[in-house]
mmCIF file of C-alpha atoms in Angstrom:
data_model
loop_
_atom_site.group_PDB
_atom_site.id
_atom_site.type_symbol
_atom_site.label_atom_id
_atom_site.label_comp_id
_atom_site.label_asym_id
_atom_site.label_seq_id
_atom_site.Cartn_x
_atom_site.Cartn_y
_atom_site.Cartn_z
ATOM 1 C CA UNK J 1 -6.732 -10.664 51.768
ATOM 2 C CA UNK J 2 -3.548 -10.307 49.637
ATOM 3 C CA UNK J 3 -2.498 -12.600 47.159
ATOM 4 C CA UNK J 4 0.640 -13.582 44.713
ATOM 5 C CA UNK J 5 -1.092 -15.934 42.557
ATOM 6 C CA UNK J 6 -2.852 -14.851 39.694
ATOM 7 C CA UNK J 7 -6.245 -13.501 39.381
ATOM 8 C CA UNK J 8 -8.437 -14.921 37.374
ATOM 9 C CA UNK J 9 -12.028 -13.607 35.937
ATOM 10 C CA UNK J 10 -15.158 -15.292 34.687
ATOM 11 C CA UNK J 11 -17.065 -12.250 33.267
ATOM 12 C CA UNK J 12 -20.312 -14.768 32.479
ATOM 13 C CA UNK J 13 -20.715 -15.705 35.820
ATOM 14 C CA UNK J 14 -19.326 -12.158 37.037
ATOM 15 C CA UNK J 15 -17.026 -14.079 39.749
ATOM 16 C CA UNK J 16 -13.181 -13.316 40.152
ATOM 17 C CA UNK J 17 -11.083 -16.396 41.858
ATOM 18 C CA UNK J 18 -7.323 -17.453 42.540
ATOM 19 C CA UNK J 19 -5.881 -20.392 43.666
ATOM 20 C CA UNK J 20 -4.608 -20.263 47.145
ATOM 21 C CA UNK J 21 -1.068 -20.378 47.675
ATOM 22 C CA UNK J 22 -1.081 -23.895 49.595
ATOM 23 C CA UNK J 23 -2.689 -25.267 45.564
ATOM 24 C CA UNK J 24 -5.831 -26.356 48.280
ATOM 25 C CA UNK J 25 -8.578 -24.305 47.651
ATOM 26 C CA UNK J 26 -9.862 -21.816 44.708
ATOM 27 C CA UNK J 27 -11.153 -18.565 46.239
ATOM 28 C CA UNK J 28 -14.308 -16.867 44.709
ATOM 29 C CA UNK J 29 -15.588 -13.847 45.209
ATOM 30 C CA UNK J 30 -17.971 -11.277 42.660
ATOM 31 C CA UNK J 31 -16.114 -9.495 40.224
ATOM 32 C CA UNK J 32 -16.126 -5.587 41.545
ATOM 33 C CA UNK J 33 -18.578 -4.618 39.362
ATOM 34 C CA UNK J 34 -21.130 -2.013 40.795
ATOM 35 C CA UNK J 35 -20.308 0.915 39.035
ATOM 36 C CA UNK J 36 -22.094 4.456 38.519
ATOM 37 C CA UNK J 37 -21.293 5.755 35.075
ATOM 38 C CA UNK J 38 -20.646 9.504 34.435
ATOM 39 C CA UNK J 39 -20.218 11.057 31.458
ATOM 40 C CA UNK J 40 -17.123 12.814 32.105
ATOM 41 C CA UNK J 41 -14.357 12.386 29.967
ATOM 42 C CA UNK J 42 -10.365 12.255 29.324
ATOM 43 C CA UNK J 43 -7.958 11.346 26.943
ATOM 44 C CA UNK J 44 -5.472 8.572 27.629
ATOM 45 C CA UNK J 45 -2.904 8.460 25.445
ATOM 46 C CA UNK J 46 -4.739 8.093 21.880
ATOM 47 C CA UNK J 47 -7.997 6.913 23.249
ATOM 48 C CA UNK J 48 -11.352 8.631 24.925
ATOM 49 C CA UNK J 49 -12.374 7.454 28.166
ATOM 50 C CA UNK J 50 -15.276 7.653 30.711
ATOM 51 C CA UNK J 51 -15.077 8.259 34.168
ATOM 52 C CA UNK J 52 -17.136 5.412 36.373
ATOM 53 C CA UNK J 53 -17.044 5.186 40.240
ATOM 54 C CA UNK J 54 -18.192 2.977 43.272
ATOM 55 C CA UNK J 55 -17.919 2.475 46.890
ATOM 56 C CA UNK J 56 -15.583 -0.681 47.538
ATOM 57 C CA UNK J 57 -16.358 -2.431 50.828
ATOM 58 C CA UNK J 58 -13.606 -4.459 51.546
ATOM 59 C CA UNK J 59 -11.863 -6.284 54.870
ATOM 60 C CA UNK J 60 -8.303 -6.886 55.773
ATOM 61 C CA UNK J 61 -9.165 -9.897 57.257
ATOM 62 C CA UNK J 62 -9.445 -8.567 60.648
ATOM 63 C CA UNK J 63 -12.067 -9.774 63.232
ATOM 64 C CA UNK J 64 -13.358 -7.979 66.115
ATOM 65 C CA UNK J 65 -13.858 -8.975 69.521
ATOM 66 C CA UNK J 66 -17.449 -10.810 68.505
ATOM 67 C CA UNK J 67 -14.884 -12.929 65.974
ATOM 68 C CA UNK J 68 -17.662 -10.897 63.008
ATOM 69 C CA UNK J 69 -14.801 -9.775 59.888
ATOM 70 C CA UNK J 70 -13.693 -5.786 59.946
ATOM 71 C CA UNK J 71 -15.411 -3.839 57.367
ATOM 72 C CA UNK J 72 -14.338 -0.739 55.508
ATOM 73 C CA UNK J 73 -15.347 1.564 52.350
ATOM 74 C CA UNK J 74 -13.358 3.484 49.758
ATOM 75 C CA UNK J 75 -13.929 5.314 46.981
ATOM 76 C CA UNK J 76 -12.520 4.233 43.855
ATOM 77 C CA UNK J 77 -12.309 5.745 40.292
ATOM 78 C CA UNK J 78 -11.882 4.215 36.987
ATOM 79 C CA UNK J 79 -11.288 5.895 33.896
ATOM 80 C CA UNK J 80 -12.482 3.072 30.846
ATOM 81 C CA UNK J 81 -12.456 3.067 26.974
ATOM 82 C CA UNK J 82 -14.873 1.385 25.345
ATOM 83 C CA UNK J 83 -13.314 1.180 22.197
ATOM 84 C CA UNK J 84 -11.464 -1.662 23.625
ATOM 85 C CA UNK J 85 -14.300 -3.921 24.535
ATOM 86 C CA UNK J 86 -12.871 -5.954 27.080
ATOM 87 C CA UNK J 87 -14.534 -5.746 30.733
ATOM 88 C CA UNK J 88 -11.567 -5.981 33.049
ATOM 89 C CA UNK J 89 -9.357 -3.516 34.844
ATOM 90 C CA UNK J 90 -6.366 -3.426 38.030
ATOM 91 C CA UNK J 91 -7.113 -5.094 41.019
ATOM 92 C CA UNK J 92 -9.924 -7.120 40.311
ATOM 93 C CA UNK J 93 -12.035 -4.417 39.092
ATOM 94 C CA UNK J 94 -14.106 -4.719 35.946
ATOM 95 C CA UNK J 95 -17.390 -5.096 34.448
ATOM 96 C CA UNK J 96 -17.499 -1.599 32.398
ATOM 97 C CA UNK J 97 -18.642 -1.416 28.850
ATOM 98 C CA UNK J 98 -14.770 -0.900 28.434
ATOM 99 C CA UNK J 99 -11.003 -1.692 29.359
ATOM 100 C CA UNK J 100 -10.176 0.253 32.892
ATOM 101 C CA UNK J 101 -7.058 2.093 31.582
ATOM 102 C CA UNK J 102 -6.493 4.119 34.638
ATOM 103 C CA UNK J 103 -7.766 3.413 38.136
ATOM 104 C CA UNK J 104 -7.401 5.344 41.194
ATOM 105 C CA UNK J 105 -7.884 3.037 44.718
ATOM 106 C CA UNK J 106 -7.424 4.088 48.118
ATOM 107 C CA UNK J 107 -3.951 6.634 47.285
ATOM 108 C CA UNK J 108 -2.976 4.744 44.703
ATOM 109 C CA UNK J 109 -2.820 5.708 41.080
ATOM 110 C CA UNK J 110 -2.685 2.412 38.867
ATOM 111 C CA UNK J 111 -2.071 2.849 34.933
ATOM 112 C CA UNK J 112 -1.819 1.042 31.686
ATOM 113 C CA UNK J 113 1.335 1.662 30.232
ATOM 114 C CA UNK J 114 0.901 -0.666 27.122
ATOM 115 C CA UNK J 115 -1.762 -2.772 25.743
ATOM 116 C CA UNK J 116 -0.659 -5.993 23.712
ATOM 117 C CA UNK J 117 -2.745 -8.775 23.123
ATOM 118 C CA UNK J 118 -1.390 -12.366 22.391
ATOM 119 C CA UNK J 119 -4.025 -15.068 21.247
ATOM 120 C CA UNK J 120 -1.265 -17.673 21.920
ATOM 121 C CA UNK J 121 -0.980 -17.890 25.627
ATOM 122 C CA UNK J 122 -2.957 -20.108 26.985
ATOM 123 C CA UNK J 123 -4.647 -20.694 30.589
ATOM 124 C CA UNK J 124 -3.284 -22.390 33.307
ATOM 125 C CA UNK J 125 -5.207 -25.311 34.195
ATOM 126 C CA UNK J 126 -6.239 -25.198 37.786
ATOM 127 C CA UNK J 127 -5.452 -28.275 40.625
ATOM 128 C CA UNK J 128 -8.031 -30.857 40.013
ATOM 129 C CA UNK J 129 -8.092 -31.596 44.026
ATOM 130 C CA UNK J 130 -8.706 -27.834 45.093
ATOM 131 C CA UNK J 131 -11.711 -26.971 47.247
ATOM 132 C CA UNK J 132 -13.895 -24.382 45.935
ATOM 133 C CA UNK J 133 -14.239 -21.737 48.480
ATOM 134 C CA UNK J 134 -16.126 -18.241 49.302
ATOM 135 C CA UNK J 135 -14.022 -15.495 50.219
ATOM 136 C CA UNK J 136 -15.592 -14.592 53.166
ATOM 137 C CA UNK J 137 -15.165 -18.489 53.983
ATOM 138 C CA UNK J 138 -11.729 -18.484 53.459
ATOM 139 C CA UNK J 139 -10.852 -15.654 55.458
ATOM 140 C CA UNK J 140 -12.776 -17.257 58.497
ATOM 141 C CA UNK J 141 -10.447 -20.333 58.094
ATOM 142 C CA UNK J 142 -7.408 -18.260 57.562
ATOM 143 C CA UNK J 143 -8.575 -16.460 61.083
ATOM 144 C CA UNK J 144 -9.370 -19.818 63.092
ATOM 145 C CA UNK J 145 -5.615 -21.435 61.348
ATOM 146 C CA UNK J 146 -3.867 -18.202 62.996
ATOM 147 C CA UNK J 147 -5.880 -17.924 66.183
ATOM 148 C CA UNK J 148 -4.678 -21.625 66.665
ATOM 149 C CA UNK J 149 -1.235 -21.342 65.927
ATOM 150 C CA UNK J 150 -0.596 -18.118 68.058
ATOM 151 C CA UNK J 151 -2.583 -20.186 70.929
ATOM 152 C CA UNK J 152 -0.564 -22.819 70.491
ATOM 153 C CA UNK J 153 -2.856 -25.270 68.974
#
């Protein structure tokens, strides 16, 4: 499921959520966090970083013909510093001992280019009225919505 609204992560309760385009529901779903840490290392610009990897199962929100969701794996790499002791990274990947400053998903290559932090800007506050909602819930609703509308419903 692909989203424009922003991402949003809640590293103590290791959960990652947006608020659905329609402002109806807030989306959960874990924070991509199963990693196996090597000890392999590169430089990034001025800083030293660690190579982690996992094996992302994800869905495109397909169903098959027993209406149970499509499931795939990739492999993904991240490259993370701990020196900068933040736990997030690209694509709603995180939970290393360390910023992901480079990660590589599927063929794509996804890099920090600068890193500025601003202690003014302050978080959104999210629709009072919004259902909270499981991924794997949403994406069955999503489903049944467009199943309807192509039947005519």
């Amino acid at each position: 499921l692909t989203t424009s609204s922003p991402l949003y992560i809640d590293t103590t309760k290791k959960i990652q959520f947006y608020v659905s385009e329609n402002k109806e529901f807030i989306v959960t779903d874990s924070l991509l966090s199963h990693w196996e840490l090597k000890n392999e290392t590169k430089k990034i610009g001025s800083y030293t970083c660690y190579k982690a990897i996992q094996t992302h199962r994800y869905t495109n929100g397909r169903y098959d013909d027993q209406g149970n969701l499509k499931y795939f794996e990739k492999k993904v790499i991240a490259w993370y510093c701990p020196e900068i002791n933040y736990s997030y990274g690209p694509r709603g990947f995180g939970g290393l001992p360390g910023l992901i400053l480079e990660l590589q998903y599927h063929n794509v290559l996804y890099g920090l280019k600068k890193i500025e932090f601003n202690s003014n800007e302050k978080i959104p506050s999210l629709p009072e009225k919004a259902k909270i909602i499981s991924r794997p819930e949403f994406e069955k609703l999503d489903y049944e919505i467009r199943k309807n509308s192509m039947q005519g419903n």
